[in-house]
Amino acid sequence: MIRNTIESYGWISILLHWLMALSIFGLFGLGLYMVELGYYDPWYRSSMDLHKSIGLVLAFVYVLRLLWKLQQECPEPIADKAWQRLAAQLTHGLLYLVLLAIMVSGYLISTADGRSIEIFALFSVPALPFAFEQQEDIAGYIHWLLAWSLMFIVAVHALAALQHHFLLKDNTLKRMLRPQ
């Protein structure tokens, strides 16, 4: 089953979800590693280039996922309590919003000097024709705050999925692992 139904997510939604999840964890880990490197460390430049490239590929997947989501049915929530449905909607909305803000702040960090961003040495994304004062520092601080905020929201999201699976014993997690 490729497409979503009222009962389940389809393979494309599932694959996009897990591709983004793995990329986000990888980028977070790489980001933690990068900030500890010294300027003369051999991995200093390479790790930044890799982080930017994966980040921009993730931005592309993010747009694809949003477009796919807009044209798909959304499975009915399993939660029977209104507050649980509201909490799920708010958490998912925050995930999308914080991800977008992280991507924008990462772009602003990377293009603060006016140079484009090279994507795996295949093509480049141009910088904006303007920059604001202390753009790299301000965007960097925002990026750092948002990355940690995202990890908190992801933890809440994952704990809720585990609660549904192990305590409530419903299909919330199962339907994000394979179509039902």
mmCIF file of C-alpha atoms in Angstrom:
data_model
loop_
_atom_site.group_PDB
_atom_site.id
_atom_site.type_symbol
_atom_site.label_atom_id
_atom_site.label_comp_id
_atom_site.label_asym_id
_atom_site.label_seq_id
_atom_site.Cartn_x
_atom_site.Cartn_y
_atom_site.Cartn_z
ATOM 1 C CA MET A 1 0.000 0.000 0.000
ATOM 2 C CA ILE A 2 1.674 3.182 -1.226
ATOM 3 C CA ARG A 3 -0.912 5.745 -0.165
ATOM 4 C CA ASN A 4 -2.363 6.492 3.270
ATOM 5 C CA THR A 5 -5.798 5.279 4.247
ATOM 6 C CA ILE A 6 -8.070 6.212 7.128
ATOM 7 C CA GLU A 7 -6.673 3.215 9.056
ATOM 8 C CA SER A 8 -2.982 3.392 8.194
ATOM 9 C CA TYR A 9 -0.031 5.253 6.747
ATOM 10 C CA GLY A 10 1.236 4.081 3.362
ATOM 11 C CA TRP A 11 4.804 3.118 2.524
ATOM 12 C CA ILE A 12 5.750 6.566 1.196
ATOM 13 C CA SER A 13 4.661 8.343 4.390
ATOM 14 C CA ILE A 14 6.417 5.711 6.491
ATOM 15 C CA LEU A 15 9.656 5.904 4.484
ATOM 16 C CA LEU A 16 9.680 9.716 4.529
ATOM 17 C CA HIS A 17 9.066 9.695 8.301
ATOM 18 C CA TRP A 18 11.948 7.330 9.058
ATOM 19 C CA LEU A 19 14.307 8.913 6.502
ATOM 20 C CA MET A 20 13.758 12.263 8.188
ATOM 21 C CA ALA A 21 14.082 10.768 11.682
ATOM 22 C CA LEU A 22 17.419 9.107 10.880
ATOM 23 C CA SER A 23 18.693 12.259 9.154
ATOM 24 C CA ILE A 24 17.704 14.444 12.100
ATOM 25 C CA PHE A 25 19.471 12.194 14.616
ATOM 26 C CA GLY A 26 22.515 11.986 12.365
ATOM 27 C CA LEU A 27 22.640 15.752 11.883
ATOM 28 C CA PHE A 28 22.248 16.359 15.613
ATOM 29 C CA GLY A 29 25.092 13.950 16.409
ATOM 30 C CA LEU A 30 27.278 15.435 13.693
ATOM 31 C CA GLY A 31 26.473 18.930 14.963
ATOM 32 C CA LEU A 32 27.559 17.987 18.487
ATOM 33 C CA TYR A 33 30.767 16.529 17.073
ATOM 34 C CA MET A 34 31.451 19.563 14.854
ATOM 35 C CA VAL A 35 31.282 22.157 17.610
ATOM 36 C CA GLU A 36 34.009 20.323 19.519
ATOM 37 C CA LEU A 37 36.468 20.370 16.603
ATOM 38 C CA GLY A 38 39.252 22.922 16.457
ATOM 39 C CA TYR A 39 39.781 25.070 13.367
ATOM 40 C CA TYR A 40 42.895 23.087 12.379
ATOM 41 C CA ASP A 41 41.320 19.678 12.919
ATOM 42 C CA PRO A 42 41.355 17.705 9.644
ATOM 43 C CA TRP A 43 37.618 17.000 9.972
ATOM 44 C CA TYR A 44 36.663 20.643 10.665
ATOM 45 C CA ARG A 45 35.807 21.591 7.067
ATOM 46 C CA SER A 46 34.604 18.155 5.963
ATOM 47 C CA SER A 47 32.159 17.762 8.844
ATOM 48 C CA MET A 48 30.636 21.178 8.146
ATOM 49 C CA ASP A 49 30.306 20.432 4.435
ATOM 50 C CA LEU A 50 28.667 17.083 5.229
ATOM 51 C CA HIS A 51 26.301 18.700 7.772
ATOM 52 C CA LYS A 52 25.249 21.382 5.278
ATOM 53 C CA SER A 53 24.776 18.889 2.433
ATOM 54 C CA ILE A 54 22.687 16.483 4.491
ATOM 55 C CA GLY A 55 20.760 19.426 5.962
ATOM 56 C CA LEU A 56 19.794 20.716 2.529
ATOM 57 C CA VAL A 57 18.849 17.243 1.313
ATOM 58 C CA LEU A 58 16.702 16.981 4.453
ATOM 59 C CA ALA A 59 15.101 20.328 3.560
ATOM 60 C CA PHE A 60 14.196 18.894 0.154
ATOM 61 C CA VAL A 61 12.732 15.752 1.770
ATOM 62 C CA TYR A 62 10.853 17.991 4.222
ATOM 63 C CA VAL A 63 9.186 19.814 1.314
ATOM 64 C CA LEU A 64 8.390 16.490 -0.390
ATOM 65 C CA ARG A 65 6.890 15.191 2.831
ATOM 66 C CA LEU A 66 4.719 18.283 3.259
ATOM 67 C CA LEU A 67 3.509 18.052 -0.332
ATOM 68 C CA TRP A 68 2.780 14.338 0.086
ATOM 69 C CA LYS A 69 0.990 14.984 3.386
ATOM 70 C CA LEU A 70 -1.215 17.651 1.795
ATOM 71 C CA GLN A 71 -2.515 15.250 -0.833
ATOM 72 C CA GLN A 72 -2.983 12.224 1.419
ATOM 73 C CA GLU A 73 -5.690 11.097 3.761
ATOM 74 C CA CYS A 74 -4.582 11.251 7.351
ATOM 75 C CA PRO A 75 -5.261 8.101 9.350
ATOM 76 C CA GLU A 76 -7.872 8.595 12.041
ATOM 77 C CA PRO A 77 -6.317 9.129 15.473
ATOM 78 C CA ILE A 78 -6.507 6.095 17.699
ATOM 79 C CA ALA A 79 -6.579 8.176 20.885
ATOM 80 C CA ASP A 80 -10.112 8.505 22.175
ATOM 81 C CA LYS A 81 -9.509 11.472 24.472
ATOM 82 C CA ALA A 82 -9.712 14.990 23.019
ATOM 83 C CA TRP A 83 -6.646 16.168 24.972
ATOM 84 C CA GLN A 84 -4.545 13.346 23.494
ATOM 85 C CA ARG A 85 -5.590 14.233 19.950
ATOM 86 C CA LEU A 86 -4.830 17.902 20.648
ATOM 87 C CA ALA A 87 -1.438 17.014 22.179
ATOM 88 C CA ALA A 88 -0.587 14.909 19.119
ATOM 89 C CA GLN A 89 -1.584 17.704 16.728
ATOM 90 C CA LEU A 90 0.427 20.286 18.673
ATOM 91 C CA THR A 91 3.477 18.030 18.873
ATOM 92 C CA HIS A 92 3.411 17.264 15.153
ATOM 93 C CA GLY A 93 2.890 20.954 14.350
ATOM 94 C CA LEU A 94 5.833 21.892 16.575
ATOM 95 C CA LEU A 95 8.019 19.269 14.916
ATOM 96 C CA TYR A 96 7.322 20.732 11.480
ATOM 97 C CA LEU A 97 7.686 24.344 12.653
ATOM 98 C CA VAL A 98 10.928 23.810 14.581
ATOM 99 C CA LEU A 99 12.399 21.800 11.703
ATOM 100 C CA LEU A 100 11.638 24.629 9.289
ATOM 101 C CA ALA A 101 13.189 27.188 11.642
ATOM 102 C CA ILE A 102 16.310 25.014 12.069
ATOM 103 C CA MET A 103 16.695 24.776 8.304
ATOM 104 C CA VAL A 104 16.303 28.528 7.836
ATOM 105 C CA SER A 105 18.761 29.308 10.630
ATOM 106 C CA GLY A 106 21.260 26.781 9.222
ATOM 107 C CA TYR A 107 20.980 28.405 5.819
ATOM 108 C CA LEU A 108 21.554 31.847 7.398
ATOM 109 C CA ILE A 109 24.646 30.595 9.259
ATOM 110 C CA SER A 110 26.106 29.037 6.124
ATOM 111 C CA THR A 111 25.492 31.992 3.828
ATOM 112 C CA ALA A 112 26.331 34.831 6.234
ATOM 113 C CA ASP A 113 29.570 35.502 4.334
ATOM 114 C CA GLY A 114 27.713 35.723 1.000
ATOM 115 C CA ARG A 115 28.967 32.386 -0.336
ATOM 116 C CA SER A 116 26.652 29.703 -1.672
ATOM 117 C CA ILE A 117 26.359 26.263 -0.083
ATOM 118 C CA GLU A 118 27.864 23.343 -1.985
ATOM 119 C CA ILE A 119 25.740 20.193 -1.879
ATOM 120 C CA PHE A 120 27.992 17.130 -2.009
ATOM 121 C CA ALA A 121 30.080 19.031 -4.588
ATOM 122 C CA LEU A 122 27.287 18.405 -7.121
ATOM 123 C CA PHE A 123 25.545 21.787 -7.140
ATOM 124 C CA SER A 124 25.228 24.850 -4.960
ATOM 125 C CA VAL A 125 22.438 26.780 -3.276
ATOM 126 C CA PRO A 126 23.027 30.521 -3.608
ATOM 127 C CA ALA A 127 23.214 32.913 -0.691
ATOM 128 C CA LEU A 128 20.733 35.714 -0.246
ATOM 129 C CA PRO A 129 21.879 38.995 -1.820
ATOM 130 C CA PHE A 130 21.927 40.579 1.652
ATOM 131 C CA ALA A 131 22.971 39.767 5.210
ATOM 132 C CA PHE A 132 22.296 41.371 8.547
ATOM 133 C CA GLU A 133 24.810 42.370 11.190
ATOM 134 C CA GLN A 134 26.131 39.393 13.193
ATOM 135 C CA GLN A 135 24.024 37.046 11.065
ATOM 136 C CA GLU A 136 26.264 34.029 11.616
ATOM 137 C CA ASP A 137 26.367 34.446 15.413
ATOM 138 C CA ILE A 138 22.658 35.178 15.849
ATOM 139 C CA ALA A 139 21.548 32.423 13.479
ATOM 140 C CA GLY A 140 24.063 30.060 15.102
ATOM 141 C CA TYR A 141 22.648 30.643 18.567
ATOM 142 C CA ILE A 142 19.081 30.207 17.297
ATOM 143 C CA HIS A 143 20.119 27.032 15.430
ATOM 144 C CA TRP A 144 21.652 25.612 18.619
ATOM 145 C CA LEU A 145 18.555 26.422 20.718
ATOM 146 C CA LEU A 146 16.222 24.984 18.105
ATOM 147 C CA ALA A 147 18.280 21.797 17.707
ATOM 148 C CA TRP A 148 18.045 21.073 21.439
ATOM 149 C CA SER A 149 14.353 22.028 21.424
ATOM 150 C CA LEU A 150 13.778 19.629 18.544
ATOM 151 C CA MET A 151 15.452 16.809 20.467
ATOM 152 C CA PHE A 152 13.130 17.487 23.418
ATOM 153 C CA ILE A 153 10.044 17.460 21.173
ATOM 154 C CA VAL A 154 11.275 14.279 19.442
ATOM 155 C CA ALA A 155 11.734 12.647 22.858
ATOM 156 C CA VAL A 156 8.151 13.544 23.811
ATOM 157 C CA HIS A 157 6.958 12.224 20.434
ATOM 158 C CA ALA A 158 8.873 8.941 20.853
ATOM 159 C CA LEU A 159 7.743 8.471 24.454
ATOM 160 C CA ALA A 160 4.125 8.999 23.420
ATOM 161 C CA ALA A 161 4.536 6.375 20.673
ATOM 162 C CA LEU A 162 6.048 3.936 23.178
ATOM 163 C CA GLN A 163 3.251 4.661 25.653
ATOM 164 C CA HIS A 164 0.687 3.853 22.976
ATOM 165 C CA HIS A 165 2.499 0.640 22.108
ATOM 166 C CA PHE A 166 3.389 -0.751 25.544
ATOM 167 C CA LEU A 167 0.846 0.765 27.943
ATOM 168 C CA LEU A 168 -2.227 1.476 25.839
ATOM 169 C CA LYS A 169 -1.468 -1.476 23.527
ATOM 170 C CA ASP A 170 -2.946 0.178 20.440
ATOM 171 C CA ASN A 171 -1.693 0.358 16.828
ATOM 172 C CA THR A 172 -0.342 3.934 16.872
ATOM 173 C CA LEU A 173 3.308 2.867 16.604
ATOM 174 C CA LYS A 174 2.652 -0.216 14.451
ATOM 175 C CA ARG A 175 1.044 1.818 11.700
ATOM 176 C CA MET A 176 4.195 3.964 11.398
ATOM 177 C CA LEU A 177 6.290 0.789 11.002
ATOM 178 C CA ARG A 178 4.264 -0.839 8.217
ATOM 179 C CA PRO A 179 0.885 -0.357 6.565
ATOM 180 C CA GLN A 180 -1.875 -2.129 8.496
#
